[in-house]
PDB file of N, CA and C in Angstrom:
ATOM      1  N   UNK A1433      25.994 201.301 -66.549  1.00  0.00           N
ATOM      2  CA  UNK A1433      25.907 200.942 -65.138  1.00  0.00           C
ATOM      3  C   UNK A1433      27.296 200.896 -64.512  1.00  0.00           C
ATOM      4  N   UNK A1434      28.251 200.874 -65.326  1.00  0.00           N
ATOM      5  CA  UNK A1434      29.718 200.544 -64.780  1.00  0.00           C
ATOM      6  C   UNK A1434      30.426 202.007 -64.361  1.00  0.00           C
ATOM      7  N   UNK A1435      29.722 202.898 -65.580  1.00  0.00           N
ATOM      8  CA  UNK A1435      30.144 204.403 -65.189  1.00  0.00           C
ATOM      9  C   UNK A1435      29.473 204.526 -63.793  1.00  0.00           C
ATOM     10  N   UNK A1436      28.378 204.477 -63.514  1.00  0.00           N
ATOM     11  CA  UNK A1436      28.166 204.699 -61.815  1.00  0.00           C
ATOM     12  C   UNK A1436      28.812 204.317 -61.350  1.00  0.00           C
ATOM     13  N   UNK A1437      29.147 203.155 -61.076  1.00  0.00           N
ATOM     14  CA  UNK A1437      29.758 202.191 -60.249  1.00  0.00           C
ATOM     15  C   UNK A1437      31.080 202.820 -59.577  1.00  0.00           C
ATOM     16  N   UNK A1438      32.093 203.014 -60.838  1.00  0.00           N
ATOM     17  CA  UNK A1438      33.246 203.526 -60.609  1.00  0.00           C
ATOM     18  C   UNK A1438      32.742 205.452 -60.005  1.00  0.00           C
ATOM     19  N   UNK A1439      31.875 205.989 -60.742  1.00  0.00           N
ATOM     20  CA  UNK A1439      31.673 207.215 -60.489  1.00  0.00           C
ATOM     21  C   UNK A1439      31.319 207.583 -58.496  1.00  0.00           C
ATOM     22  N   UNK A1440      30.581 206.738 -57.849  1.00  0.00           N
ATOM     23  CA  UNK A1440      30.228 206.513 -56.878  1.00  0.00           C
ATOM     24  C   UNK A1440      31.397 205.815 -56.232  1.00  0.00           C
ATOM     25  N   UNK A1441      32.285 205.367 -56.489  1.00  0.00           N
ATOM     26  CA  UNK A1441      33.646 204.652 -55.693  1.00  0.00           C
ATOM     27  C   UNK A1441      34.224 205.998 -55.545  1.00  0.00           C
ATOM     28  N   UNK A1442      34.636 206.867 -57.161  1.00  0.00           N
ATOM     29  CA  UNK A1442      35.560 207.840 -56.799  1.00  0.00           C
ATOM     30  C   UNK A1442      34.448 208.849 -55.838  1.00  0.00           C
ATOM     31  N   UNK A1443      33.265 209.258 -56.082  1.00  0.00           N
ATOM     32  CA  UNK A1443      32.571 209.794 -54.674  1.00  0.00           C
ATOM     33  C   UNK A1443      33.047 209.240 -53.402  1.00  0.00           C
ATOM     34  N   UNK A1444      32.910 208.373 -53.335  1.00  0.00           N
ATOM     35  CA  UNK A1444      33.344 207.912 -51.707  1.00  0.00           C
ATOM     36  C   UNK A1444      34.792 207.772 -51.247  1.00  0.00           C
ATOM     37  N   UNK A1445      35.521 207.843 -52.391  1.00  0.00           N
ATOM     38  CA  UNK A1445      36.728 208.274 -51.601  1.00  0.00           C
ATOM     39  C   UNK A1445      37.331 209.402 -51.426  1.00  0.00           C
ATOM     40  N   UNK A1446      36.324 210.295 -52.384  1.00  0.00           N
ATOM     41  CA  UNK A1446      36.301 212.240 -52.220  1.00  0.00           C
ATOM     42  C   UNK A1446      36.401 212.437 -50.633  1.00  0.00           C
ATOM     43  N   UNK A1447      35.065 211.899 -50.518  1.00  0.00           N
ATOM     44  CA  UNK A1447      34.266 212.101 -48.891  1.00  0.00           C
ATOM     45  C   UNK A1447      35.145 211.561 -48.224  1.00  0.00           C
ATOM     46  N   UNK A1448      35.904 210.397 -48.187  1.00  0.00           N
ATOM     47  CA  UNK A1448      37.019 210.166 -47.100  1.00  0.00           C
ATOM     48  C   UNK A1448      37.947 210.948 -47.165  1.00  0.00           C
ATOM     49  N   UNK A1449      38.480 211.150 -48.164  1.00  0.00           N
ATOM     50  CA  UNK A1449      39.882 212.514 -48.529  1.00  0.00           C
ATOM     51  C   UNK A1449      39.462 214.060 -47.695  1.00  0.00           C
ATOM     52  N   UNK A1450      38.478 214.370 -47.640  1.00  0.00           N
ATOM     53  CA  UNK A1450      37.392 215.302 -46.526  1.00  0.00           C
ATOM     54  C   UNK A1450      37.421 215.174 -45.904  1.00  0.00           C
ATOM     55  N   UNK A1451      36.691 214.169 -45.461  1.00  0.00           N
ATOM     56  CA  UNK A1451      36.809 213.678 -44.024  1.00  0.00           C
ATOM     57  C   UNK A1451      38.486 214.148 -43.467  1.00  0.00           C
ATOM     58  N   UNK A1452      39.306 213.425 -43.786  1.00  0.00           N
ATOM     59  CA  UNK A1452      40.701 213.441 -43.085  1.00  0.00           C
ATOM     60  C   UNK A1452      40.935 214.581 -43.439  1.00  0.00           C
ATOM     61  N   UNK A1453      40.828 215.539 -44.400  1.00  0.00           N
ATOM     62  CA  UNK A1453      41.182 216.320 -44.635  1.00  0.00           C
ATOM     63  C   UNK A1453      40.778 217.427 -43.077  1.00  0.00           C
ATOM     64  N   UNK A1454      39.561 217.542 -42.895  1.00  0.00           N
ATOM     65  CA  UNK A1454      39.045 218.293 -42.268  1.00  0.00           C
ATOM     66  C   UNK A1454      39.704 218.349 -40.605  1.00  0.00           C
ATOM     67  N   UNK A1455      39.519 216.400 -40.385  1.00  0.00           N
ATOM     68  CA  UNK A1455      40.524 215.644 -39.137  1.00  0.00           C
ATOM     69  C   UNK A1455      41.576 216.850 -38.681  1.00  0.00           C
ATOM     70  N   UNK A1456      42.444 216.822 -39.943  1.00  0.00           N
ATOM     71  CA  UNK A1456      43.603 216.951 -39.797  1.00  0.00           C
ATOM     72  C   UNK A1456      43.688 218.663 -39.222  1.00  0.00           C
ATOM     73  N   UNK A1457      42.422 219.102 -39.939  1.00  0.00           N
ATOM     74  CA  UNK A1457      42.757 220.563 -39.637  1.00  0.00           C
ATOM     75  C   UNK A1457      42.730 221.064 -37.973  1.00  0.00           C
ATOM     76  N   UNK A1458      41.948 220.019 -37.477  1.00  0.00           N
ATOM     77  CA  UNK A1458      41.816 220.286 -36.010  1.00  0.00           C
ATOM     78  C   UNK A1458      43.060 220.372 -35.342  1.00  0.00           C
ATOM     79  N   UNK A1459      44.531 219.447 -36.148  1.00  0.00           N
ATOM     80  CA  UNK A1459      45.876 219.348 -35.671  1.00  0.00           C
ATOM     81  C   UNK A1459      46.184 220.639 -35.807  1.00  0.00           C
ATOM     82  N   UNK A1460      46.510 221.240 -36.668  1.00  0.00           N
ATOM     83  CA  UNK A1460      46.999 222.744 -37.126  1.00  0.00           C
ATOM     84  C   UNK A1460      46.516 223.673 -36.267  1.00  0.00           C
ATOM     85  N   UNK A1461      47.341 224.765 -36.420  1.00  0.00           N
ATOM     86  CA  UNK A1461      47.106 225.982 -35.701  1.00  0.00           C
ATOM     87  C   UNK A1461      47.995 227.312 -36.856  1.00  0.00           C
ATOM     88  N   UNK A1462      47.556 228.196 -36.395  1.00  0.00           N
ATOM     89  CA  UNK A1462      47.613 229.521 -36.891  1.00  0.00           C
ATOM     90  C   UNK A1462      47.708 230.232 -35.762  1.00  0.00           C
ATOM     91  N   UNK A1463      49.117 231.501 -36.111  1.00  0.00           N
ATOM     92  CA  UNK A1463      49.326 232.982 -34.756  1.00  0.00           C
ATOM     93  C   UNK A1463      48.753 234.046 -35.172  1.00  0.00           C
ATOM     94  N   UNK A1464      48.251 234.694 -35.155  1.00  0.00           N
ATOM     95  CA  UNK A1464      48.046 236.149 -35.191  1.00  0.00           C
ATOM     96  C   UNK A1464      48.355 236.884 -34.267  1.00  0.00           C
ATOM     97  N   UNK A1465      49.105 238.389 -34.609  1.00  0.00           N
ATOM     98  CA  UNK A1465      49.379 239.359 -33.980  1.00  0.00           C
ATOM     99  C   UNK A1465      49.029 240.704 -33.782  1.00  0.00           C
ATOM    100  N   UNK A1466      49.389 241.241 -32.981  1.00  0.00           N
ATOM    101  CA  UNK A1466      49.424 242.782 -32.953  1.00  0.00           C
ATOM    102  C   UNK A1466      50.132 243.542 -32.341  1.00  0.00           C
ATOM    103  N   UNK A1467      50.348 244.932 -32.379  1.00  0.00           N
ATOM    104  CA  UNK A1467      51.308 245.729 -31.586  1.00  0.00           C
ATOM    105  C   UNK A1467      52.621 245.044 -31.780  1.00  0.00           C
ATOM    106  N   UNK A1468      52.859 244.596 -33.078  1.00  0.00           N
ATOM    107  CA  UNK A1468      54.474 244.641 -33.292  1.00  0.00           C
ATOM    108  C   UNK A1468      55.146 242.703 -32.426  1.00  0.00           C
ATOM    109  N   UNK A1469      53.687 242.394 -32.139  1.00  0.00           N
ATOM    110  CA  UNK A1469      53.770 241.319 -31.333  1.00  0.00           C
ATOM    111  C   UNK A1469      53.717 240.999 -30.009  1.00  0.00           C
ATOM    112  N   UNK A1470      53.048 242.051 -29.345  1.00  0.00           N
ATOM    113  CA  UNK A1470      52.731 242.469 -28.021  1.00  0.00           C
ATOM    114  C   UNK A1470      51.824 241.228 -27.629  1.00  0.00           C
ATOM    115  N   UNK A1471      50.672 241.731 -28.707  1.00  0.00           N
ATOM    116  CA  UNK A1471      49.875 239.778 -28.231  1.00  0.00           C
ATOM    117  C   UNK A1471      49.462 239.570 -29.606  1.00  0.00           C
ATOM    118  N   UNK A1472      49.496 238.118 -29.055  1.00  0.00           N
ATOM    119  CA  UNK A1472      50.028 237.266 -30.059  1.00  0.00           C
ATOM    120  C   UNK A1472      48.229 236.319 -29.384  1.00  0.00           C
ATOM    121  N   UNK A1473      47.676 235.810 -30.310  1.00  0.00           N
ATOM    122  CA  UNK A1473      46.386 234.591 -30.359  1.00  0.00           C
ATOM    123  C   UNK A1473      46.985 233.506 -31.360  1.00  0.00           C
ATOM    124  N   UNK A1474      46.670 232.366 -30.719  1.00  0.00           N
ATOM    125  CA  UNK A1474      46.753 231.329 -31.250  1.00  0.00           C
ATOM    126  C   UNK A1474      45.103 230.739 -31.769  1.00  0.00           C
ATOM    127  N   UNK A1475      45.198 230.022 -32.977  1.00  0.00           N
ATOM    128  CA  UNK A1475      43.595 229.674 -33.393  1.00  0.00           C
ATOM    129  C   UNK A1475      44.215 228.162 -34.238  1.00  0.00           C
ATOM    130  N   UNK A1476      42.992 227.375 -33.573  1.00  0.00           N
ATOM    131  CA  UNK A1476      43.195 226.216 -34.441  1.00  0.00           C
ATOM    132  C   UNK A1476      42.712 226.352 -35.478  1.00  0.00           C
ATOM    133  N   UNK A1477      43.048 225.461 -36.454  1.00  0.00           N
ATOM    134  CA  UNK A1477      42.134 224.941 -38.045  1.00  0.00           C
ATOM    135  C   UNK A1477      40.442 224.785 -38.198  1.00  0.00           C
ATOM    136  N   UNK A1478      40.042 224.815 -36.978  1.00  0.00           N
ATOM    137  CA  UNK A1478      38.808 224.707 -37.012  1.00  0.00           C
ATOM    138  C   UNK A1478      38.015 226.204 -36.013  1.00  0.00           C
ATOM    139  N   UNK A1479      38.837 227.637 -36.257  1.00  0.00           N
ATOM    140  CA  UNK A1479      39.104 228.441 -35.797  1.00  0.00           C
ATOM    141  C   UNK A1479      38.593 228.491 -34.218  1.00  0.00           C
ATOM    142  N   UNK A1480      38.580 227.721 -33.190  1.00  0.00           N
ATOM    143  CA  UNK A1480      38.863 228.147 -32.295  1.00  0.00           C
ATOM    144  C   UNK A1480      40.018 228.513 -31.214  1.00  0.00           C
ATOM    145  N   UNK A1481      39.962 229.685 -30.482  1.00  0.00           N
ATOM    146  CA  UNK A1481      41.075 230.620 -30.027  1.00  0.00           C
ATOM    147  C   UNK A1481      41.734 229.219 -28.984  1.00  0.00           C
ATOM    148  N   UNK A1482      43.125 229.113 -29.420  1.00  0.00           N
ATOM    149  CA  UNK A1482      43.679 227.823 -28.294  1.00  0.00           C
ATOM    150  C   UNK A1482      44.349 228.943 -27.258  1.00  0.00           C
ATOM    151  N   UNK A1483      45.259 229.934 -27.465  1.00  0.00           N
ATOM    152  CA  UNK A1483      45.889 230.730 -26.684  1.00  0.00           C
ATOM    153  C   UNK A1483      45.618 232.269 -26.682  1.00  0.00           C
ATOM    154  N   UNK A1484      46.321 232.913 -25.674  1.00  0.00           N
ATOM    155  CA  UNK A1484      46.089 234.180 -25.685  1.00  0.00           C
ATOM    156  C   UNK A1484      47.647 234.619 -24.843  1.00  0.00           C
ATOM    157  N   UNK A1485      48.166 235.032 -25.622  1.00  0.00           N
ATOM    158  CA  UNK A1485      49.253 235.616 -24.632  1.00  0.00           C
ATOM    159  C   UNK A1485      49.561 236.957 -25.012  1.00  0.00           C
ATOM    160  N   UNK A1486      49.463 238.327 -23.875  1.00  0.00           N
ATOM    161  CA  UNK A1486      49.806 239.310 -23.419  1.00  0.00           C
ATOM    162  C   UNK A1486      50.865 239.820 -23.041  1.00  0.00           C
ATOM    163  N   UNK A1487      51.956 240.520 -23.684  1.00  0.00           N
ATOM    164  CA  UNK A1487      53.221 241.032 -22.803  1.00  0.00           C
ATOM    165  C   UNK A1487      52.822 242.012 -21.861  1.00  0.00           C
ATOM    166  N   UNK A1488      54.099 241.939 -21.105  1.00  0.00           N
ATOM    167  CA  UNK A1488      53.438 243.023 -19.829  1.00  0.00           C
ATOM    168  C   UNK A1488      53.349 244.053 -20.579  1.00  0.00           C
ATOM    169  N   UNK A1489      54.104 244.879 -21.576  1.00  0.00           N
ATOM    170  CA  UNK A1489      54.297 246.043 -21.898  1.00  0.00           C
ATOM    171  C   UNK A1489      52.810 246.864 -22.778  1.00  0.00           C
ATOM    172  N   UNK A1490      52.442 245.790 -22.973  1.00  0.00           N
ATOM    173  CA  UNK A1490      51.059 246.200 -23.462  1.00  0.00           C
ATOM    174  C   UNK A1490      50.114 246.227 -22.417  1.00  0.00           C
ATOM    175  N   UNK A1491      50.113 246.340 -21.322  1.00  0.00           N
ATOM    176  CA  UNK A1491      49.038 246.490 -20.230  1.00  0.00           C
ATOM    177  C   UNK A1491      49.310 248.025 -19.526  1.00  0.00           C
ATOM    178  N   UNK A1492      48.526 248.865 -20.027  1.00  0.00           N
ATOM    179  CA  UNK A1492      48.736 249.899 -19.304  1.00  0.00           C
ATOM    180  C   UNK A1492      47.164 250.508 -19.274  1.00  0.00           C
ATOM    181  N   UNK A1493      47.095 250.298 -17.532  1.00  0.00           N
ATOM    182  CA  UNK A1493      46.229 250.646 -16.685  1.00  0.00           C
ATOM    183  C   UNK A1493      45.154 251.956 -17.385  1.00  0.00           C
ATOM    184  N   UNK A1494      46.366 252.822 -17.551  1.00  0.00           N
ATOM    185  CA  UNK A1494      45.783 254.586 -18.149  1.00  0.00           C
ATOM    186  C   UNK A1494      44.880 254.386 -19.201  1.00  0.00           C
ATOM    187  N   UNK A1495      45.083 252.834 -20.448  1.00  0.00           N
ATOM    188  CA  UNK A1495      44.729 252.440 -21.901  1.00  0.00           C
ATOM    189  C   UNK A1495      44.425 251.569 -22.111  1.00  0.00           C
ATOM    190  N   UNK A1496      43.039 251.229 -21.424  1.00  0.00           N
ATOM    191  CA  UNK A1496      42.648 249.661 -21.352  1.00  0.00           C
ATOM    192  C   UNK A1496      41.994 249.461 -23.052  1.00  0.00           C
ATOM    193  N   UNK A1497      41.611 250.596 -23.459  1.00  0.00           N
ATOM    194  CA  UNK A1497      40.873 250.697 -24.602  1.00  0.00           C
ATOM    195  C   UNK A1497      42.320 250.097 -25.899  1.00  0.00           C
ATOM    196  N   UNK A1498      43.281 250.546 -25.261  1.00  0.00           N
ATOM    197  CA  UNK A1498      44.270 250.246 -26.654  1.00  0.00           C
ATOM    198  C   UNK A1498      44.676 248.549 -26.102  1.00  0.00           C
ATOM    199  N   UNK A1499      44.870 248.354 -25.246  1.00  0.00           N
ATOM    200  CA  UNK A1499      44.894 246.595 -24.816  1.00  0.00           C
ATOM    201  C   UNK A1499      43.591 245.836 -25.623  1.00  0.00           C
ATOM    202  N   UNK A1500      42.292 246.100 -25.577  1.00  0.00           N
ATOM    203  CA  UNK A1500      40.896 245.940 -26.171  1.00  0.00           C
ATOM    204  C   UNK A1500      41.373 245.571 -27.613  1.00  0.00           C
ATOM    205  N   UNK A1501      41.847 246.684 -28.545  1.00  0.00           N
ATOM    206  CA  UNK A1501      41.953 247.178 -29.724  1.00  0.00           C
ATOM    207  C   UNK A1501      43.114 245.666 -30.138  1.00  0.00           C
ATOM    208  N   UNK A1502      44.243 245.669 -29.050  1.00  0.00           N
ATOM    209  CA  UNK A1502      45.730 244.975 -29.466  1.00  0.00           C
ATOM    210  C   UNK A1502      44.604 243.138 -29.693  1.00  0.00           C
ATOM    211  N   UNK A1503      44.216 243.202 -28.596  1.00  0.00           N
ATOM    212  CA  UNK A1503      43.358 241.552 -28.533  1.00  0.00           C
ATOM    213  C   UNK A1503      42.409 241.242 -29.724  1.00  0.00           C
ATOM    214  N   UNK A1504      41.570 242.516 -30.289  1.00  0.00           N
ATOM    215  CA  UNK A1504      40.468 242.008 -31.005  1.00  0.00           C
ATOM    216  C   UNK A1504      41.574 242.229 -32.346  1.00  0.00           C
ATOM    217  N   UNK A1505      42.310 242.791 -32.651  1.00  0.00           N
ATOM    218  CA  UNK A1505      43.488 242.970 -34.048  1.00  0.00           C
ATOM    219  C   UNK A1505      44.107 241.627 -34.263  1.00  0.00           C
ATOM    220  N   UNK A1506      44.638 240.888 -33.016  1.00  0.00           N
ATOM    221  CA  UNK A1506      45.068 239.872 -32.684  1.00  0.00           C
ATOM    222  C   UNK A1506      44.297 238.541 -33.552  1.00  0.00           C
ATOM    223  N   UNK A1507      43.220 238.767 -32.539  1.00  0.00           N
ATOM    224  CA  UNK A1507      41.945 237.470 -32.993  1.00  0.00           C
ATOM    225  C   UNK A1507      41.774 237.692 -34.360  1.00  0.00           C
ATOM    226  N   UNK A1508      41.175 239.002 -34.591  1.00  0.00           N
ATOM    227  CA  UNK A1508      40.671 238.815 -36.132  1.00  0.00           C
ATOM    228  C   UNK A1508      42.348 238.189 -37.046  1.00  0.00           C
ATOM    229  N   UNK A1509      43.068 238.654 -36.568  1.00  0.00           N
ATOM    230  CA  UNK A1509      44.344 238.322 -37.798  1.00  0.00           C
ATOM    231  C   UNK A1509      44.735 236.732 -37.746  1.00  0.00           C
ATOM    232  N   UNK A1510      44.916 236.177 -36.420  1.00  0.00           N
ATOM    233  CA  UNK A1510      44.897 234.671 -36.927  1.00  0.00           C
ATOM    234  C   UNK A1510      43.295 234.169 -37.338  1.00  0.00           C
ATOM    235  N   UNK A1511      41.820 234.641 -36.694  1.00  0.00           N
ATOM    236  CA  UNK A1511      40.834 233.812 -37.720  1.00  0.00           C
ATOM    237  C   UNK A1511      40.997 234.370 -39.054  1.00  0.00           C
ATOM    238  N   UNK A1512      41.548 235.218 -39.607  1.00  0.00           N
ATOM    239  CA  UNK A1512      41.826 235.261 -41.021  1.00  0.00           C
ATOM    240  C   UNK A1512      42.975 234.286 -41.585  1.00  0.00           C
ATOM    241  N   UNK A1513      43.802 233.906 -40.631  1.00  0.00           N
ATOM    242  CA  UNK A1513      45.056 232.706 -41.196  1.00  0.00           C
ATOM    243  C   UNK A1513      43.938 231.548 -40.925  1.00  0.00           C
ATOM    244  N   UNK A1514      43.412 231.260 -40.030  1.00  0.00           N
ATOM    245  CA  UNK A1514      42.700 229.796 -39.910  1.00  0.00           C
ATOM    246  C   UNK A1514      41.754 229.863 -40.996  1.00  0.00           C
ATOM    247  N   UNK A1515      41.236 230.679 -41.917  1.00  0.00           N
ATOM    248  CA  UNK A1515      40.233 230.755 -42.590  1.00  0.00           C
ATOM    249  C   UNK A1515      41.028 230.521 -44.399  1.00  0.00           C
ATOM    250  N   UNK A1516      42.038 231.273 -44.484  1.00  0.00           N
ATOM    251  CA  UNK A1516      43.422 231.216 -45.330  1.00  0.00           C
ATOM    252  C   UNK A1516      43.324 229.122 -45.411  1.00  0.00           C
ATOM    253  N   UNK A1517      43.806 228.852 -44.041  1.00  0.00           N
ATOM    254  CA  UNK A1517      44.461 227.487 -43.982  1.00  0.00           C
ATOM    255  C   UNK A1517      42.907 226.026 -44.269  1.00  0.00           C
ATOM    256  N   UNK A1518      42.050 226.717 -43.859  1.00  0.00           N
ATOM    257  CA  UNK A1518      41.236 225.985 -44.372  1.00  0.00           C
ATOM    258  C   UNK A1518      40.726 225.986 -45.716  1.00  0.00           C
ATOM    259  N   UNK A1519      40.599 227.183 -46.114  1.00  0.00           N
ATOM    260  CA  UNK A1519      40.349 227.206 -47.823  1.00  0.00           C
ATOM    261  C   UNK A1519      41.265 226.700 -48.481  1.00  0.00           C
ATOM    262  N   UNK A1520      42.702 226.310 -48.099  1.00  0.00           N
ATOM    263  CA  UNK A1520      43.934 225.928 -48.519  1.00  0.00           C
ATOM    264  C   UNK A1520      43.560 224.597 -48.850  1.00  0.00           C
ATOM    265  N   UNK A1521      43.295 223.785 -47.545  1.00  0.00           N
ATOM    266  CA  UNK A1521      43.287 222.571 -47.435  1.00  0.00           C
ATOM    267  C   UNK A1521      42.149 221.541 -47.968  1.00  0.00           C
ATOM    268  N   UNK A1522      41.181 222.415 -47.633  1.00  0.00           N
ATOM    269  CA  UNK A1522      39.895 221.797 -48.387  1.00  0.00           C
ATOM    270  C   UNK A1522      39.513 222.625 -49.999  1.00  0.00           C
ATOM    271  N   UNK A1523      40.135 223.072 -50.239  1.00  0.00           N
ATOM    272  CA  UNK A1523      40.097 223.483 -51.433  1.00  0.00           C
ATOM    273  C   UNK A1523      40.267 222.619 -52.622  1.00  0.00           C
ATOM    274  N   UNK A1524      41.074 222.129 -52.548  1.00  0.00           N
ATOM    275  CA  UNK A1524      41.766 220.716 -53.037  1.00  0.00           C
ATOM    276  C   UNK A1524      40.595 220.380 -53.651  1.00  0.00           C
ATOM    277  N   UNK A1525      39.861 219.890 -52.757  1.00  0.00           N
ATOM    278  CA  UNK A1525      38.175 218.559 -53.135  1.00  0.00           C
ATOM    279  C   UNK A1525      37.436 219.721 -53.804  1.00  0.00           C
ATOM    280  N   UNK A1526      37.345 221.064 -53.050  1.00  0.00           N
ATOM    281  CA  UNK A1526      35.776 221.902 -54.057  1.00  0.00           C
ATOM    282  C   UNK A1526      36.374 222.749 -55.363  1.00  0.00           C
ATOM    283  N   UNK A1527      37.963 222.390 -55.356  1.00  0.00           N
ATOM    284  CA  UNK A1527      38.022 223.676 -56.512  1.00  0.00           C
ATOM    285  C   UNK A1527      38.309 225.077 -56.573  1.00  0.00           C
ATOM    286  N   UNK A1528      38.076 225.183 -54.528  1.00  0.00           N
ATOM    287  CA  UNK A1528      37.711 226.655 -54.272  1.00  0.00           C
ATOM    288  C   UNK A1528      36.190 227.488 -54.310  1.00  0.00           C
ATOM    289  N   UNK A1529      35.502 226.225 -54.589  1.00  0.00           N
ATOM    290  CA  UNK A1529      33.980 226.940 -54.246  1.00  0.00           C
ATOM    291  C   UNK A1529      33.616 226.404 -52.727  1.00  0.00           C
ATOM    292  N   UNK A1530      32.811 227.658 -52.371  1.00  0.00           N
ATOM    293  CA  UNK A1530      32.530 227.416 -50.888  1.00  0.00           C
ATOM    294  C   UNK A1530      31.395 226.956 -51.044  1.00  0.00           C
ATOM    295  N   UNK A1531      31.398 225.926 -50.048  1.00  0.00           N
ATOM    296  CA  UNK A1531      30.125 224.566 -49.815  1.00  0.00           C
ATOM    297  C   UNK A1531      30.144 224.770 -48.400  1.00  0.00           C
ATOM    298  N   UNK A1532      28.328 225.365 -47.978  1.00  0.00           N
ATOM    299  CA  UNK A1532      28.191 225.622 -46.510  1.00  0.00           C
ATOM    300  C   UNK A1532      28.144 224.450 -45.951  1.00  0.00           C
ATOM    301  N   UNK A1533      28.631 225.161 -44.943  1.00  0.00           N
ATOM    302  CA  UNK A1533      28.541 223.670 -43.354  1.00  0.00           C
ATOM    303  C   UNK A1533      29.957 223.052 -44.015  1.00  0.00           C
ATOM    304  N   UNK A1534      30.294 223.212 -44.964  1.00  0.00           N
ATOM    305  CA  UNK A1534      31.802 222.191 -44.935  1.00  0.00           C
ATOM    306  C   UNK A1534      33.108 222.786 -44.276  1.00  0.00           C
ATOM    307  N   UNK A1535      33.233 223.941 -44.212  1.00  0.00           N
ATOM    308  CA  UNK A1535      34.379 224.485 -43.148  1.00  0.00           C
ATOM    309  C   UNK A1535      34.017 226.047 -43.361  1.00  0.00           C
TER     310      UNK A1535
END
């Protein structure tokens, strides 16, 4: 009965170490780029897009299709760092096995 006891303490302070763990990721952020850094997306830890910034030099009227291309290269490359930074962080508690709904 004592092995539970303690076994269920260290459970519950897993789940708090998670918990904050997860908290914390909402602080963090991740850049992704493209075009050499033309635009640049910002993504939090909990991958949503916080920024979007465009140089002028990448806006050309004639090539809206390659502006399209620079933004979605952009996005996908930081949600691949926010996805990096969360397996990082919560990895810790699973080991590296992915547990749905946890990030």
């Amino acid at each position: 009965m004592n092995n539970m006891n303690q076994m269920m303490k260290q459970v519950k302070k897993m789940q708090e170490q998670m918990l904050k763990a997860q908290e914390e990721l909402a602080t963090k952020s991740v850049e992704g780029s493209s075009g050499g850094g033309v635009v640049t997306v910002q993504v939090s830890g909990h991958k949503q897009v916080i920024a979007i910034n465009i140089k002028p030099e990448a806006v050309d009227p004639d090539d809206v299709e390659m502006l399209q291309d620079l933004v979605m290269t952009a996005v996908n490359d930081a949600l691949t760092k926010a996805e990096e930074l969360a397996n990082t962080d919560m990895g810790k508690f699973t080991g590296g096995m992915k547990i749905p709904g946890l990030f």
